[in-house]
Each structure stands twice: as C-alpha cells, then as structure tokens.
C-alpha cells in the first residue's frame, strides 16, 4: 500500500444504475453503542462531507466514523473536538491538526449529479506530510449514500489494516416480540450495524438457527409448525423469497451449516434415534449420516477448507466440541478448557475456533487458537450464545441473553465491544459475507 | 460508478473496482425486500397462524392439548383430582429423568392410551434458557423421549406417540432466574387427532 505511482489516473467510468426507489432515511431497529475501546489505535478524523446544494440526507462522515470506531482499530476524533471542518484538501491548515495529534484526516464532498444521485470525492490526508495520500471518487444513487459511506470506511480500513473491511456486510438475526394474539418470531436481515432491517420470514411459531450461504444469496434456518407437529429446515432465497424445504422429519431438523463451496448443508436430524450430524447434498438431495451414536451430536460448523466439520457432542459426558473429516471419519475432541464447550464457529482463515464456554462465570464466548490451543475469553456472560466471526475474521458477533437480550460485537482480542440493542428479544446473529 | 484515484497503489484500485461491482449488483439484484426496511408479509413469507403459544398467548393450557380427546372424556383431563389432569412433567436441571412425583400421572396416561388405541399424543420437550439453543433442542428431545419410554412401559404403543422439541424457544415463563427456569424445564402432553 506504500506505492506512490504518481498520477495514475482513471479506472473506468461505468455509471451506477439508479434505483427508482424513493429516498428514505434508513431506519435502525438495532441501536449501536460502543462500550469499550482499545488503546494504540490509528488516530483519524473524518470531517463532515460538504454539499453545495441541499444538505445531504445522511451524515456520511459520521457513518464512516462509526464504522471505523467500532472496530477498535481506529481512534476517531469526535466532531465536537475538531479544530475545523474542511471539505477540500486546499482548505486544510495542517499545523492545527498536527497540534491536535490527528495523524490522518479525511475530507470530502458529495454533490448532486443531476440524475438523482451523488458524485462523491474524498481525500485521505497525511497530516504530518501535509498532503493527500489518496483521493477517491465514486458515484452513488440517491438512496445509496449509506453504502457509499460504508465504502469510504472500507477503503480507509483496508489502507491502514491491510484487510478488507466488513462495513458492507449484512447480518441475519431472530427477534421475538410479545404482540396482540401471542408471541411473534421474525427472521430479519439488516446491514452489519443494524440499519435497513427487513423481515425475511415471520411466524407465531419459533424460528431458529439462521445460516448464510457463502455467496450471501440465501439463508438456511429452522421454522417450527406447531399445527403440523414438526420443525422444518429450509433454505430461503433472499431475492425471490422462495423457500425450499430440506427436511421436516420426525424429531429434530436443526442446526444447518453451509459447506464453504455452498453445495451441501451439515444438519442435525434425530428421526433414526438420537440427534446425529448428517450431510445434505443440495445438488443431488442425497442425505449422508456422518455421526452415529446414542449421544447428542449437533451444532455442526465447517472448516473454511471444507475438509472438516466441528460439532458439539456429549458423548464424553458434558458437551464438548469435536472435529471429524467431512465423511464422518477420524473424530477427535478439540476442547478441554472450562466445564463444557458448545456451538463452535471457525474463523475465516481456519486458525481459530469461537465457542460458548461454560464455567463458574456462566456461559461466555471463548476463542481458541488452533495452533497452540490457547484460549481467550472475550465476553462477560453470564448467558452468551451464538458466536460468529466477522467475514474478515477481526471481530465476533454474539447474543447476550438474560435481562437484556441484545447482540454484541467484540474484537478477537476482546478489547473493543459494541452493542446492538432493540426493544424485545434479539438473538442468534449470523454474519454474512463481506458484501463486495 | 466512476472511480478516479491519484497516488494510489494497485491494490486500492482493485478494491474500488470490486466495490463498483457490488454496487451494480445491489442496484440490479432486485433485493428490494432487503433494502427498504419494511416488514413485507409477502405471499409465502408468513408462517403458520398458530394460536397455541402456551401460556403467553392467553390460551388456556387446559384446552390446548386436548383436541385429540373425545369431548366426553375431556372432563377427566381437567378434573384436578384425576391424575390425567397432570399434563406437564417438570424436570430437574440438566436431567431427563422423570421425577417420582409424576409416576402416577405417567401410569394414568399410559393406561388411557392403551385403552384408546386411536388416540395420539405429542410430547413437546422444553428447556430453560441456559446453554446453546440447538443443544437445548436436543436436550428437550431427550426429555420428550424419556417420557415416551415411560408411557410405553405404562401401556402406550410407539405408534401413538411422537415428540417435538422446542428447546428454549417457547418458554412457559419469560424471564431469567430459577423460578422461571423450573417452570420451563418441562414436557407438555398434546393430544392430537
């Protein structure tokens, strides 16, 4: 990223097709609240984006600032503490920013492009060098300013961190609310920060265990149908809403997990007796039993290379995480720390395992380094569940249960925590792919 | 989206081009459902309209679960002096063993089922909220199967019985704490047609 090719200019001029949807302010059902932040982060300020016409319907600088701040890897200057709010590199008095110890500054503007959208340009300024280190320009539709702001944050994040940012990714989660006539369960998809929530499926019977297809186009989940006396495991296409029923056998139809190539699901069925892990080939509809014993085997998750499946089993007494090859052979126990360990999730690079660990402090999220088996506890408990790695592996989202049911995000070092909350119960976050 | 950079390395340029692709997909992908922030109860998207939400729905648990019983027999299941009126078995923490105080109820239901071979009974297993959700579905199933075996020993036949585990998903009592937990670790008897 240190390349300084002088004046390498222009990459394509494809115009972004404009959506005809009316501009509407993005709603957030989940409220973001950064609760702890780490030291040693990259100091940066994002000055408010200018617009010569009407005021922008979205504070892009604030959205991008919130993105970066939530990672714990950036120390983002509050708007109130800014010495000035320039929008063009020529307006910047670098000496003032140096005095304020702001090493990096983003300035930019978004101008109406005459066809309902915006032409956005911004510069990333190196305050000590006193010059722009990168400048970018992009066009966005009238209702795409939020995504444009996330894109700005992704570009800044990648420039400093060297990994792709996850600010355009989406999450799925389950809510339960008490409504007239009884409980109402919803499967919801939103931006990673809780904005733009949309209900994908809704029922008076429980909905569980959402899992993203690797390409982000589908969700597998479990829906109960009490009248039918069954649960069903299904795959729903998000663009069309079409639902494909995978299994509605007697007993458990649960815990879907996509293979990394998207061609198969691991799932839990109990129609032959005790709960066991099966592999369901989505192309041939072939079902293969992978575990077979009297214990509980459930909560499968695939290693990123597709060669292994980790799962929870109480075959040794208390639930622990085990691993087998994708054909069910070579089963080995992976976890020994704490009283019990359940519901594992592999990091995207396969080097770590996140799980729910039970100890004297309740149920907390643990991260196990698979190289040396060191364990780090990254949440406080007492009822934490459903850990999910961010698509770039740098954070974990999980659910907090108990008095306040909410979603939380923690960096993998456990240092920075962000809460996503709303009224009613929110649970079972599933973090989708990067989104770009 | 057009993208211009200066003094930027190749990698950044590639990242921006990929962003362009993502934007184009978002604009053409027809994923309106996921962007407009509205609940869309489109056809096929809404689940069952079941009213049987246990105690939360306000529906009387005494009525729910007796649909499969001949109306003339229902009074036996609602008479508190009749062991058939016990239609919820409660369990100890981390246990699927049926506490001995329920053995009279198990015998009565087993006998009723053996005398009414056309009657079907669904055993709905539940846990408290501690532990992971899918594992709790498996624990609830283990409780339901424990009751199933006891009923078979008391005269019911396997073909009359089925199990459905909700894990911690349908608590009888919302809230955290042992008082709620002890009411949620249960198997409910649902007589179906």
Coordinates of C-alpha atoms in Angstrom, one line a residue:
Chain A
X1 CA 0.0 0.0 0.0
X2 CA 3.0 2.3 0.1
X3 CA 3.2 2.6 -3.7
X4 CA 3.2 6.2 -4.8
X5 CA 2.7 5.9 -8.5
X6 CA 2.4 9.5 -9.5
X7 CA -0.8 10.5 -11.1
X8 CA -2.1 7.1 -12.1
X9 CA -5.5 8.2 -13.2
X10 CA -8.9 6.9 -14.0
X11 CA -10.4 3.5 -13.7
X12 CA -13.5 3.0 -15.8
X13 CA -16.4 5.3 -16.0
X14 CA -19.3 2.9 -15.6
X15 CA -22.3 4.9 -14.3
X16 CA -24.1 3.3 -11.5
X17 CA -27.6 2.3 -12.5
X18 CA -30.0 4.3 -10.4
X19 CA -32.7 2.6 -8.4
X20 CA -36.1 4.1 -8.7
X21 CA -36.9 3.6 -5.1
X22 CA -37.7 6.9 -3.3
X23 CA -35.1 8.2 -0.9
X24 CA -36.0 7.2 2.5
X25 CA -34.0 7.6 5.7
X26 CA -32.5 4.3 6.7
X27 CA -34.2 3.0 9.8
X28 CA -32.3 1.3 12.5
X29 CA -34.1 -1.2 14.6
X30 CA -30.9 -2.0 16.4
X31 CA -29.2 0.8 18.3
X32 CA -25.4 0.9 18.2
X33 CA -23.5 1.6 21.3
X34 CA -19.7 1.4 21.6
X35 CA -19.0 0.4 25.2
X36 CA -15.2 -0.1 25.3
X37 CA -12.4 1.0 23.1
X38 CA -8.8 -0.1 22.8
X39 CA -5.5 1.9 23.1
X40 CA -3.0 2.0 20.3
X41 CA -5.5 2.6 17.6
X42 CA -4.9 4.7 14.4
X43 CA -5.8 8.3 15.1
X44 CA -8.0 9.7 12.4
X45 CA -10.7 12.4 11.9
X46 CA -13.4 12.4 9.2
X47 CA -14.5 15.9 8.6
X48 CA -18.2 16.4 7.6
X49 CA -18.8 16.0 3.9
X50 CA -19.8 19.2 2.1
X51 CA -22.5 19.6 -0.4
X52 CA -23.0 22.9 -2.3
X53 CA -26.7 22.3 -2.9
X54 CA -29.2 20.9 -0.4
X55 CA -27.9 19.4 2.8
X56 CA -27.1 15.8 2.5
X57 CA -29.8 13.4 3.8
X58 CA -27.2 11.4 5.6
X59 CA -24.2 12.4 7.7
X60 CA -21.7 10.3 5.7
X61 CA -18.7 11.3 7.8
X62 CA -20.5 10.1 10.9
X63 CA -21.5 6.8 9.4
X64 CA -17.9 6.1 8.2
X65 CA -16.5 7.3 11.6
X66 CA -18.9 4.9 13.5
X67 CA -17.7 2.1 11.2
X68 CA -14.1 2.7 12.0
X69 CA -14.5 3.4 15.7
X70 CA -16.5 0.2 16.2
X71 CA -13.5 -1.9 15.1
X72 CA -11.4 -0.7 17.9
X73 CA -8.5 -0.3 15.4
X74 CA -9.1 3.4 14.9
X75 CA -9.2 6.3 17.4
X76 CA -11.8 8.6 15.7
X77 CA -11.9 12.2 16.7
X78 CA -15.3 13.4 17.9
X79 CA -16.9 16.1 15.7
X80 CA -17.0 18.5 18.7
X81 CA -13.3 18.2 19.1
X82 CA -12.3 19.1 15.6
X83 CA -10.3 22.3 15.1
X84 CA -12.0 22.9 11.8
X85 CA -14.3 21.1 9.4
X86 CA -12.6 21.4 6.0
X87 CA -14.1 19.5 3.0
X88 CA -11.3 20.2 0.5
X89 CA -7.5 19.5 0.9
X90 CA -6.8 23.1 0.0
X91 CA -8.8 24.3 3.0
X92 CA -6.7 22.3 5.5
X93 CA -4.4 24.0 7.9
X94 CA -2.1 21.1 8.6
X95 CA -0.4 22.8 11.5
X96 CA -3.6 22.9 13.5
X97 CA -4.3 19.2 13.0
X98 CA -0.7 18.3 13.9
X99 CA -1.2 20.3 17.2
X100 CA -4.3 18.2 17.9
X101 CA -2.3 15.0 17.3
X102 CA -4.6 13.9 14.5
X103 CA -2.3 11.9 12.2
X104 CA -4.9 11.2 9.5
X105 CA -7.7 13.3 8.1
X106 CA -10.4 12.5 5.6
X107 CA -12.1 15.4 3.8
X108 CA -14.7 15.1 1.1
X109 CA -17.9 16.2 -0.5
X110 CA -20.9 14.8 -2.2
X111 CA -22.6 16.8 -5.0
X112 CA -25.9 16.1 -6.7
X113 CA -25.1 14.6 -10.1
X114 CA -28.2 15.9 -11.8
X115 CA -29.8 12.5 -12.1
X116 CA -30.9 11.9 -8.5
X117 CA -27.6 10.6 -7.3
X118 CA -24.4 11.9 -6.0
X119 CA -20.8 12.4 -7.1
X120 CA -18.6 11.8 -4.1
X121 CA -15.0 12.6 -3.8
X122 CA -12.8 12.3 -0.8
X123 CA -9.1 12.6 0.2
X124 CA -7.2 10.8 2.8
X125 CA -4.7 13.3 4.1
X126 CA -1.4 12.5 5.8
X127 CA -1.3 15.3 8.3
X128 CA 2.5 15.1 9.1
X129 CA 3.5 15.0 5.4
X130 CA 1.0 17.8 4.8
X131 CA -0.5 16.3 1.7
X132 CA -3.1 13.9 0.3
X133 CA -2.0 10.3 0.3
X134 CA -5.0 9.1 -1.7
X135 CA -8.0 10.6 -3.4
X136 CA -11.1 8.7 -4.5
X137 CA -14.2 9.5 -6.4
X138 CA -17.4 7.5 -6.7
X139 CA -20.9 7.9 -7.8
X140 CA -23.9 6.7 -5.7
X141 CA -27.6 6.6 -6.3
X142 CA -29.9 8.8 -4.3
X143 CA -30.6 6.1 -1.8
X144 CA -27.1 4.7 -1.6
X145 CA -25.3 7.3 0.5
X146 CA -25.2 4.9 3.5
X147 CA -23.5 2.3 1.4
X148 CA -21.2 4.9 -0.1
X149 CA -20.2 6.0 3.5
X150 CA -19.5 2.3 4.3
X151 CA -17.4 2.1 1.2
X152 CA -15.3 5.1 2.3
X153 CA -14.8 3.3 5.7
X154 CA -13.8 0.1 3.9
X155 CA -11.2 1.9 1.8
X156 CA -9.7 3.7 4.8
X157 CA -9.8 0.4 6.8
X158 CA -8.0 -1.6 4.1
X159 CA -5.4 1.1 3.6
X160 CA -4.4 1.0 7.3
X161 CA -5.2 -2.5 8.4
X162 CA -4.4 -4.4 5.2
X163 CA -7.6 -6.5 5.4
X164 CA -10.9 -5.9 3.8
X165 CA -13.4 -4.1 5.8
X166 CA -16.8 -5.6 6.7
X167 CA -18.9 -2.4 6.6
X168 CA -20.9 -3.5 3.6
X169 CA -21.7 -7.0 5.1
X170 CA -25.1 -7.9 6.4
X171 CA -26.3 -9.9 9.3
X172 CA -29.3 -12.1 9.9
X173 CA -30.9 -12.5 13.4
X174 CA -34.1 -13.6 15.1
X175 CA -36.4 -11.4 17.1
X176 CA -39.2 -12.5 19.5
X177 CA -41.8 -10.0 20.5
X178 CA -45.0 -10.1 22.5
X179 CA -47.8 -8.9 20.3
X180 CA -51.5 -9.0 20.5
X181 CA -52.5 -12.6 20.0
X182 CA -49.2 -14.0 21.3
X183 CA -45.6 -14.2 20.5
X184 CA -44.3 -13.2 17.1
X185 CA -40.9 -14.5 15.8
X186 CA -39.1 -12.8 13.0
X187 CA -36.1 -13.6 10.9
X188 CA -34.5 -10.3 10.0
X189 CA -31.7 -9.3 7.7
X190 CA -30.0 -5.9 8.1
X191 CA -26.8 -4.1 7.4
X192 CA -24.0 -5.2 9.8
X193 CA -24.7 -2.2 12.0
X194 CA -28.4 -2.9 12.3
X195 CA -29.6 -0.4 9.7
X196 CA -32.0 -1.3 6.9
X197 CA -33.7 -4.2 8.7
X198 CA -36.1 -6.2 6.6
X199 CA -38.2 -9.2 7.7
X200 CA -37.4 -12.3 5.7
X201 CA -39.8 -14.6 7.5
X202 CA -42.3 -14.2 10.3
X203 CA -44.3 -16.7 12.3
X204 CA -46.1 -17.3 15.6
X205 CA -44.0 -20.4 16.0
X206 CA -40.3 -20.4 16.8
X207 CA -37.7 -19.6 14.1
X208 CA -34.1 -20.6 14.8
X209 CA -30.5 -21.0 13.6
X210 CA -30.1 -18.7 10.5
X211 CA -27.1 -19.5 8.4
X212 CA -25.9 -17.6 5.3
X213 CA -25.0 -19.3 2.1
X214 CA -21.3 -18.5 1.3
X215 CA -22.4 -16.2 -1.5
X216 CA -24.9 -14.3 0.7
X217 CA -27.9 -15.0 -1.6
X218 CA -29.7 -17.5 0.7
X219 CA -30.4 -18.2 4.3
X220 CA -30.9 -21.7 5.8
X221 CA -32.9 -21.7 9.0
X222 CA -35.3 -23.8 11.1
X223 CA -39.0 -22.9 11.4
X224 CA -41.5 -24.7 13.6
X225 CA -45.0 -25.6 12.6
X226 CA -46.9 -26.5 15.7
X227 CA -50.1 -27.4 13.9
X228 CA -48.2 -29.9 11.9
X229 CA -46.2 -31.1 15.0
X230 CA -43.0 -30.6 13.1
X231 CA -40.0 -28.4 12.7
X232 CA -38.6 -27.9 9.2
X233 CA -35.2 -27.0 8.0
X234 CA -35.4 -24.8 4.9
X235 CA -33.4 -22.7 2.5
X236 CA -34.8 -19.3 1.5
X237 CA -33.6 -17.3 -1.5
X238 CA -33.4 -13.7 -0.4
X239 CA -34.1 -12.1 -3.7
X240 CA -37.2 -14.1 -4.6
X241 CA -38.4 -15.1 -1.2
X242 CA -38.7 -18.7 -2.5
X243 CA -38.5 -21.3 0.2
X244 CA -37.1 -24.8 -0.3
X245 CA -37.8 -27.4 2.4
X246 CA -34.8 -29.5 3.1
X247 CA -36.1 -31.7 5.9
X248 CA -39.2 -31.9 8.0
X249 CA -38.7 -35.4 9.5
X250 CA -40.0 -36.6 12.9
X251 CA -37.9 -35.2 15.7
X252 CA -35.1 -32.7 15.2
X253 CA -34.5 -30.9 11.9
X254 CA -31.9 -28.4 13.1
X255 CA -28.5 -26.6 13.2
X256 CA -27.9 -26.0 9.4
X257 CA -24.3 -25.1 8.4
X258 CA -23.3 -24.4 4.8
X259 CA -20.2 -26.1 3.3
X260 CA -17.8 -23.4 2.1
X261 CA -18.5 -24.3 -1.5
X262 CA -22.2 -23.8 -0.9
X263 CA -23.0 -27.3 -2.3
X264 CA -24.0 -29.0 0.9
X265 CA -25.5 -28.4 4.3
X266 CA -24.5 -30.1 7.5
X267 CA -27.5 -30.5 9.8
X268 CA -28.9 -32.3 12.8
X269 CA -31.6 -35.0 12.5
X270 CA -33.0 -37.4 15.1
X271 CA -35.5 -39.4 13.1
X272 CA -33.4 -42.5 13.5
X273 CA -33.0 -42.1 17.2
X274 CA -30.6 -39.7 18.9
X275 CA -29.5 -36.4 17.3
X276 CA -26.8 -37.0 14.8
X277 CA -25.0 -34.9 12.2
X278 CA -25.9 -35.5 8.5
X279 CA -24.6 -34.0 5.3
X280 CA -27.3 -33.0 2.7
X281 CA -26.1 -32.5 -0.9
X282 CA -28.1 -29.6 -2.3
X283 CA -27.5 -30.6 -5.9
X284 CA -28.4 -34.3 -5.6
X285 CA -30.6 -34.2 -2.5
X286 CA -28.6 -37.1 -1.1
X287 CA -28.5 -37.4 2.7
X288 CA -25.5 -39.0 4.4
X289 CA -25.3 -39.8 8.1
X290 CA -21.9 -38.7 9.5
X291 CA -22.2 -39.5 13.2
X292 CA -24.0 -42.4 14.8
X293 CA -24.1 -43.0 18.5
X294 CA -26.5 -42.6 21.4
X295 CA -25.2 -39.2 22.5
X296 CA -26.3 -35.8 21.3
X297 CA -24.3 -34.6 18.3
X298 CA -25.4 -31.2 17.0
X299 CA -24.3 -27.7 16.1
X300 CA -22.0 -28.6 13.1
X301 CA -19.7 -26.0 11.5
X302 CA -17.4 -26.5 8.5
X303 CA -13.7 -25.6 8.5
X304 CA -13.1 -23.0 5.8
X305 CA -11.2 -25.5 3.6
X306 CA -14.3 -27.8 3.6
X307 CA -12.3 -30.8 4.9
X308 CA -13.5 -30.9 8.5
X309 CA -16.8 -30.5 10.4
X310 CA -16.7 -29.4 14.1
X311 CA -19.7 -30.2 16.2
X312 CA -21.0 -30.3 19.8
X313 CA -21.3 -33.8 21.4
X314 CA -22.0 -35.0 24.9
X315 CA -20.5 -38.5 24.1
X316 CA -17.9 -37.9 26.8
X317 CA -20.4 -36.7 29.4
X318 CA -20.5 -32.9 29.2
X319 CA -20.9 -31.2 25.9
X320 CA -17.6 -30.5 24.1
X321 CA -16.5 -29.6 20.6
X322 CA -15.3 -32.4 18.4
X323 CA -14.0 -32.5 14.9
X324 CA -14.3 -35.1 12.1
X325 CA -13.4 -35.3 8.5
X326 CA -16.2 -34.3 6.1
X327 CA -17.0 -38.0 5.6
X328 CA -17.5 -38.5 9.3
X329 CA -14.2 -40.3 9.9
X330 CA -11.4 -39.5 12.3
X331 CA -13.4 -38.0 15.1
X332 CA -11.3 -36.1 17.7
X333 CA -12.1 -33.9 20.7
X334 CA -11.0 -30.3 20.3
X335 CA -11.9 -28.6 23.6
X336 CA -10.7 -29.3 27.2
X337 CA -10.9 -26.0 28.9
X338 CA -13.8 -25.0 31.3
X339 CA -16.7 -27.2 32.3
X340 CA -18.1 -27.6 28.8
X341 CA -17.8 -26.1 25.3
X342 CA -20.5 -25.8 22.6
X343 CA -21.6 -24.2 19.3
X344 CA -18.3 -23.6 17.6
X345 CA -17.5 -21.3 14.7
X346 CA -14.3 -21.5 12.7
X347 CA -12.6 -18.2 11.8
X348 CA -12.4 -17.4 8.1
X349 CA -8.7 -18.4 8.0
X350 CA -9.4 -21.6 9.9
X351 CA -6.8 -20.7 12.6
X352 CA -9.3 -20.1 15.4
X353 CA -12.4 -21.5 16.9
X354 CA -15.0 -19.4 18.7
X355 CA -17.4 -21.2 21.0
X356 CA -19.6 -20.9 24.1
X357 CA -17.7 -22.0 27.2
X358 CA -19.4 -22.8 30.4
X359 CA -17.5 -22.2 33.6
X360 CA -18.2 -20.8 37.1
X361 CA -18.9 -17.5 35.4
X362 CA -21.7 -18.8 33.3
X363 CA -21.7 -19.1 29.5
X364 CA -19.1 -16.9 27.8
X365 CA -17.6 -16.6 24.4
X366 CA -14.1 -18.2 24.1
X367 CA -11.7 -18.1 21.2
X368 CA -9.3 -21.0 20.9
X369 CA -6.1 -20.6 18.8
X370 CA -5.9 -23.9 16.9
X371 CA -2.1 -23.6 16.5
X372 CA -1.3 -23.7 20.3
X373 CA -4.8 -24.3 21.8
X374 CA -4.5 -21.1 23.9
X375 CA -8.0 -19.9 25.0
X376 CA -9.1 -16.3 25.3
X377 CA -12.4 -15.4 26.9
X378 CA -13.8 -12.4 25.1
X379 CA -17.2 -11.8 26.8
X380 CA -18.5 -11.4 30.3
X381 CA -21.5 -13.7 30.3
X382 CA -23.5 -15.0 32.1
X383 CA -25.7 -16.1 29.2
X384 CA -23.8 -15.5 25.9
X385 CA -24.5 -17.6 22.8
X386 CA -24.2 -17.8 19.1
X387 CA -20.7 -16.6 18.4
X388 CA -20.0 -15.7 14.7
X389 CA -16.8 -14.5 13.2
X390 CA -16.9 -11.3 11.0
X391 CA -16.2 -12.2 7.4
X392 CA -12.7 -10.7 7.7
X393 CA -12.1 -12.6 11.0
X394 CA -11.3 -9.5 13.0
X395 CA -14.4 -9.4 15.3
X396 CA -17.0 -11.8 16.7
X397 CA -20.7 -11.1 17.0
X398 CA -22.7 -12.9 19.6
X399 CA -26.0 -12.8 21.5
X400 CA -26.4 -11.7 25.1
X401 CA -29.3 -13.3 27.0
X402 CA -30.9 -12.7 30.3
X403 CA -32.3 -9.4 31.5
X404 CA -31.4 -7.6 28.2
X405 CA -31.3 -9.7 25.1
X406 CA -29.1 -8.0 22.6
X407 CA -26.4 -8.5 20.1
X408 CA -22.8 -7.6 20.8
X409 CA -19.6 -7.4 18.8
X410 CA -16.2 -7.9 20.3
X411 CA -12.8 -7.7 18.6
X412 CA -11.0 -11.0 18.6
X413 CA -8.5 -9.7 21.2
X414 CA -11.5 -9.0 23.5
X415 CA -10.6 -5.3 23.7
X416 CA -13.4 -3.4 22.0
X417 CA -17.1 -4.1 22.4
X418 CA -20.1 -2.8 20.6
X419 CA -23.7 -3.4 21.5
X420 CA -26.7 -3.7 19.1
X421 CA -29.9 -3.5 21.0
X422 CA -33.6 -3.0 20.4
X423 CA -36.8 -3.5 22.3
X424 CA -37.9 -7.1 22.6
X425 CA -35.6 -10.0 22.3
X426 CA -33.0 -10.2 19.6
X427 CA -30.8 -13.3 19.3
X428 CA -28.9 -15.7 17.0
X429 CA -26.9 -13.3 14.9
X430 CA -25.4 -14.7 11.7
X431 CA -22.8 -12.7 10.0
X432 CA -22.9 -12.8 6.2
X433 CA -20.1 -12.5 3.7
X434 CA -18.1 -9.2 3.0
X435 CA -20.7 -7.9 0.6
X436 CA -18.2 -6.7 -2.1
Chain B
X1 CA -19.9 4.3 -10.5
X2 CA -16.8 6.0 -11.8
X3 CA -13.7 5.9 -9.8
X4 CA -10.6 8.1 -10.0
X5 CA -7.6 7.9 -7.9
X6 CA -4.3 9.5 -7.8
X7 CA -1.2 8.5 -5.9
X8 CA -2.9 5.2 -5.1
X9 CA -1.4 1.8 -5.4
X10 CA -2.8 -1.0 -7.5
X11 CA -4.5 -2.7 -4.6
X12 CA -6.7 0.2 -3.7
X13 CA -7.7 0.5 -7.3
X14 CA -8.7 -3.2 -7.3
X15 CA -10.7 -2.7 -4.1
X16 CA -12.6 0.2 -5.6
X17 CA -13.4 -1.7 -8.8
X18 CA -14.8 -4.5 -6.7
X19 CA -16.9 -2.0 -4.8
X20 CA -18.2 -0.9 -8.1
X21 CA -19.3 -4.5 -8.9
X22 CA -21.1 -4.7 -5.6
X23 CA -23.0 -1.5 -6.2
X24 CA -24.0 -2.6 -9.6
X25 CA -25.4 -5.9 -8.2
X26 CA -27.2 -4.1 -5.4
X27 CA -28.9 -1.9 -8.0
X28 CA -29.9 -4.7 -10.3
X29 CA -30.3 -7.6 -8.0
X30 CA -33.9 -6.9 -7.2
X31 CA -33.3 -7.3 -3.5
X32 CA -35.8 -4.6 -2.6
X33 CA -37.1 -6.8 0.2
X34 CA -33.8 -6.4 2.0
X35 CA -33.2 -2.7 1.5
X36 CA -36.4 -0.9 2.2
X37 CA -36.6 -1.6 5.9
X38 CA -40.2 -2.6 5.8
X39 CA -41.8 -5.8 7.0
X40 CA -43.0 -7.4 3.9
X41 CA -45.5 -10.2 4.7
X42 CA -45.5 -11.2 1.0
X43 CA -47.2 -14.4 0.0
X44 CA -45.4 -17.4 1.2
X45 CA -43.3 -15.4 3.6
X46 CA -45.5 -15.7 6.6
X47 CA -45.6 -18.7 8.8
X48 CA -48.4 -20.5 10.4
X49 CA -51.0 -18.6 12.3
X50 CA -51.0 -21.0 15.1
X51 CA -52.5 -19.7 18.3
X52 CA -51.1 -22.3 20.6
X53 CA -48.3 -20.3 22.2
X54 CA -48.6 -21.9 25.6
X55 CA -49.3 -19.6 28.4
X56 CA -48.1 -16.4 26.6
X57 CA -51.0 -16.4 24.2
X58 CA -53.6 -16.3 26.9
X59 CA -55.0 -19.5 25.5
X60 CA -55.9 -21.8 28.4
X61 CA -53.4 -24.7 28.7
X62 CA -56.3 -26.8 29.9
X63 CA -57.9 -26.6 26.5
X64 CA -54.8 -26.7 24.4
X65 CA -53.6 -30.3 24.1
X66 CA -57.0 -32.0 24.3
X67 CA -58.1 -31.6 20.7
X68 CA -57.5 -35.3 20.2
X69 CA -59.6 -36.4 23.2
X70 CA -63.3 -37.3 22.8
X71 CA -65.2 -34.4 24.2
X72 CA -67.0 -36.8 26.6
X73 CA -63.6 -37.8 28.1
X74 CA -62.2 -34.3 28.4
X75 CA -63.5 -33.7 32.0
X76 CA -61.2 -36.5 33.2
X77 CA -58.2 -34.4 31.9
X78 CA -59.4 -31.2 33.6
X79 CA -60.5 -32.6 36.9
X80 CA -57.7 -31.7 39.3
X81 CA -58.4 -34.9 41.3
X82 CA -57.7 -37.1 38.3
X83 CA -54.0 -37.9 37.6
X84 CA -54.8 -37.4 33.9
X85 CA -55.1 -33.6 34.7
X86 CA -51.3 -33.6 35.1
X87 CA -50.2 -32.9 31.6
X88 CA -46.9 -31.2 32.1
X89 CA -43.9 -33.1 33.5
X90 CA -41.2 -30.8 35.1
X91 CA -37.5 -31.8 35.2
X92 CA -34.5 -31.0 37.3
X93 CA -31.6 -29.1 36.0
X94 CA -29.6 -30.9 33.3
X95 CA -31.8 -34.0 33.8
X96 CA -34.2 -36.0 31.6
X97 CA -35.1 -38.3 34.5
X98 CA -38.9 -38.1 35.3
X99 CA -39.3 -37.1 39.0
X100 CA -41.1 -39.8 41.0
X101 CA -43.9 -37.4 41.9
X102 CA -45.1 -37.8 38.3
X103 CA -45.2 -41.6 38.2
X104 CA -49.0 -41.7 38.9
X105 CA -49.7 -39.3 36.1
X106 CA -47.5 -41.3 33.7
X107 CA -49.3 -44.5 34.6
X108 CA -52.7 -42.9 34.1
X109 CA -51.8 -41.5 30.6
X110 CA -50.2 -44.8 29.6
X111 CA -53.4 -46.7 30.6
X112 CA -55.6 -44.2 28.8
X113 CA -53.6 -44.6 25.7
X114 CA -53.6 -48.4 25.8
X115 CA -57.4 -48.3 26.2
X116 CA -57.8 -45.8 23.4
X117 CA -55.5 -47.0 20.6
X118 CA -56.8 -44.4 18.1
X119 CA -55.7 -41.5 20.3
X120 CA -52.4 -39.9 19.5
X121 CA -50.2 -37.9 21.9
X122 CA -47.4 -35.5 21.0
X123 CA -44.8 -34.9 23.7
X124 CA -43.3 -31.4 23.5
X125 CA -39.9 -31.0 25.1
X126 CA -38.6 -27.8 26.6
X127 CA -35.5 -26.5 28.4
X128 CA -34.6 -23.3 30.3
X129 CA -32.6 -20.6 28.6
X130 CA -29.1 -21.7 29.8
X131 CA -26.8 -23.2 27.2
X132 CA -26.8 -23.0 23.5
X133 CA -30.0 -23.1 21.5
X134 CA -29.6 -26.1 19.3
X135 CA -28.1 -28.1 22.0
X136 CA -31.1 -27.3 24.1
X137 CA -33.4 -28.6 21.3
X138 CA -31.5 -31.9 21.7
X139 CA -31.9 -31.8 25.5
X140 CA -35.7 -31.1 25.1
X141 CA -35.9 -34.0 22.7
X142 CA -34.2 -36.3 25.3
X143 CA -36.7 -35.3 27.9
X144 CA -39.6 -35.9 25.5
X145 CA -38.2 -39.4 24.7
X146 CA -37.7 -40.1 28.3
X147 CA -41.5 -39.5 28.8
X148 CA -42.2 -41.5 25.7
X149 CA -40.4 -44.6 27.0
X150 CA -42.2 -44.3 30.4
X151 CA -45.5 -44.1 28.6
X152 CA -44.7 -47.2 26.5
X153 CA -43.8 -49.0 29.7
X154 CA -47.2 -48.0 31.0
X155 CA -49.1 -49.5 28.1
X156 CA -49.0 -46.9 25.3
X157 CA -47.8 -48.0 21.9
X158 CA -45.0 -46.3 20.0
X159 CA -47.3 -45.5 17.1
X160 CA -49.5 -43.4 19.3
X161 CA -46.6 -41.2 20.4
X162 CA -44.5 -38.5 18.8
X163 CA -42.0 -36.0 20.1
X164 CA -41.3 -32.3 19.2
X165 CA -38.6 -30.4 21.0
X166 CA -38.6 -26.6 21.2
X167 CA -35.5 -26.3 23.3
X168 CA -35.6 -22.9 25.0
X169 CA -37.6 -21.3 22.2
X170 CA -41.1 -21.4 23.8
X171 CA -40.7 -20.7 27.5
X172 CA -43.8 -21.2 29.7
X173 CA -42.5 -18.3 31.7
X174 CA -40.4 -15.4 30.3
X175 CA -37.5 -14.1 32.4
X176 CA -34.3 -15.3 33.9
X177 CA -34.0 -17.0 37.3
X178 CA -34.6 -20.3 38.9
X179 CA -38.3 -19.6 39.4
X180 CA -38.9 -19.2 35.6
X181 CA -36.3 -21.9 34.8
X182 CA -38.0 -24.6 36.9
X183 CA -41.3 -23.9 35.0
X184 CA -39.6 -24.1 31.6
X185 CA -37.8 -27.4 32.0
X186 CA -40.8 -29.5 31.0
X187 CA -42.6 -31.9 28.7
X188 CA -46.1 -30.9 27.7
X189 CA -48.7 -33.5 26.6
X190 CA -50.6 -32.6 23.5
X191 CA -53.3 -35.0 22.5
X192 CA -53.9 -34.7 18.8
X193 CA -56.4 -36.1 16.3

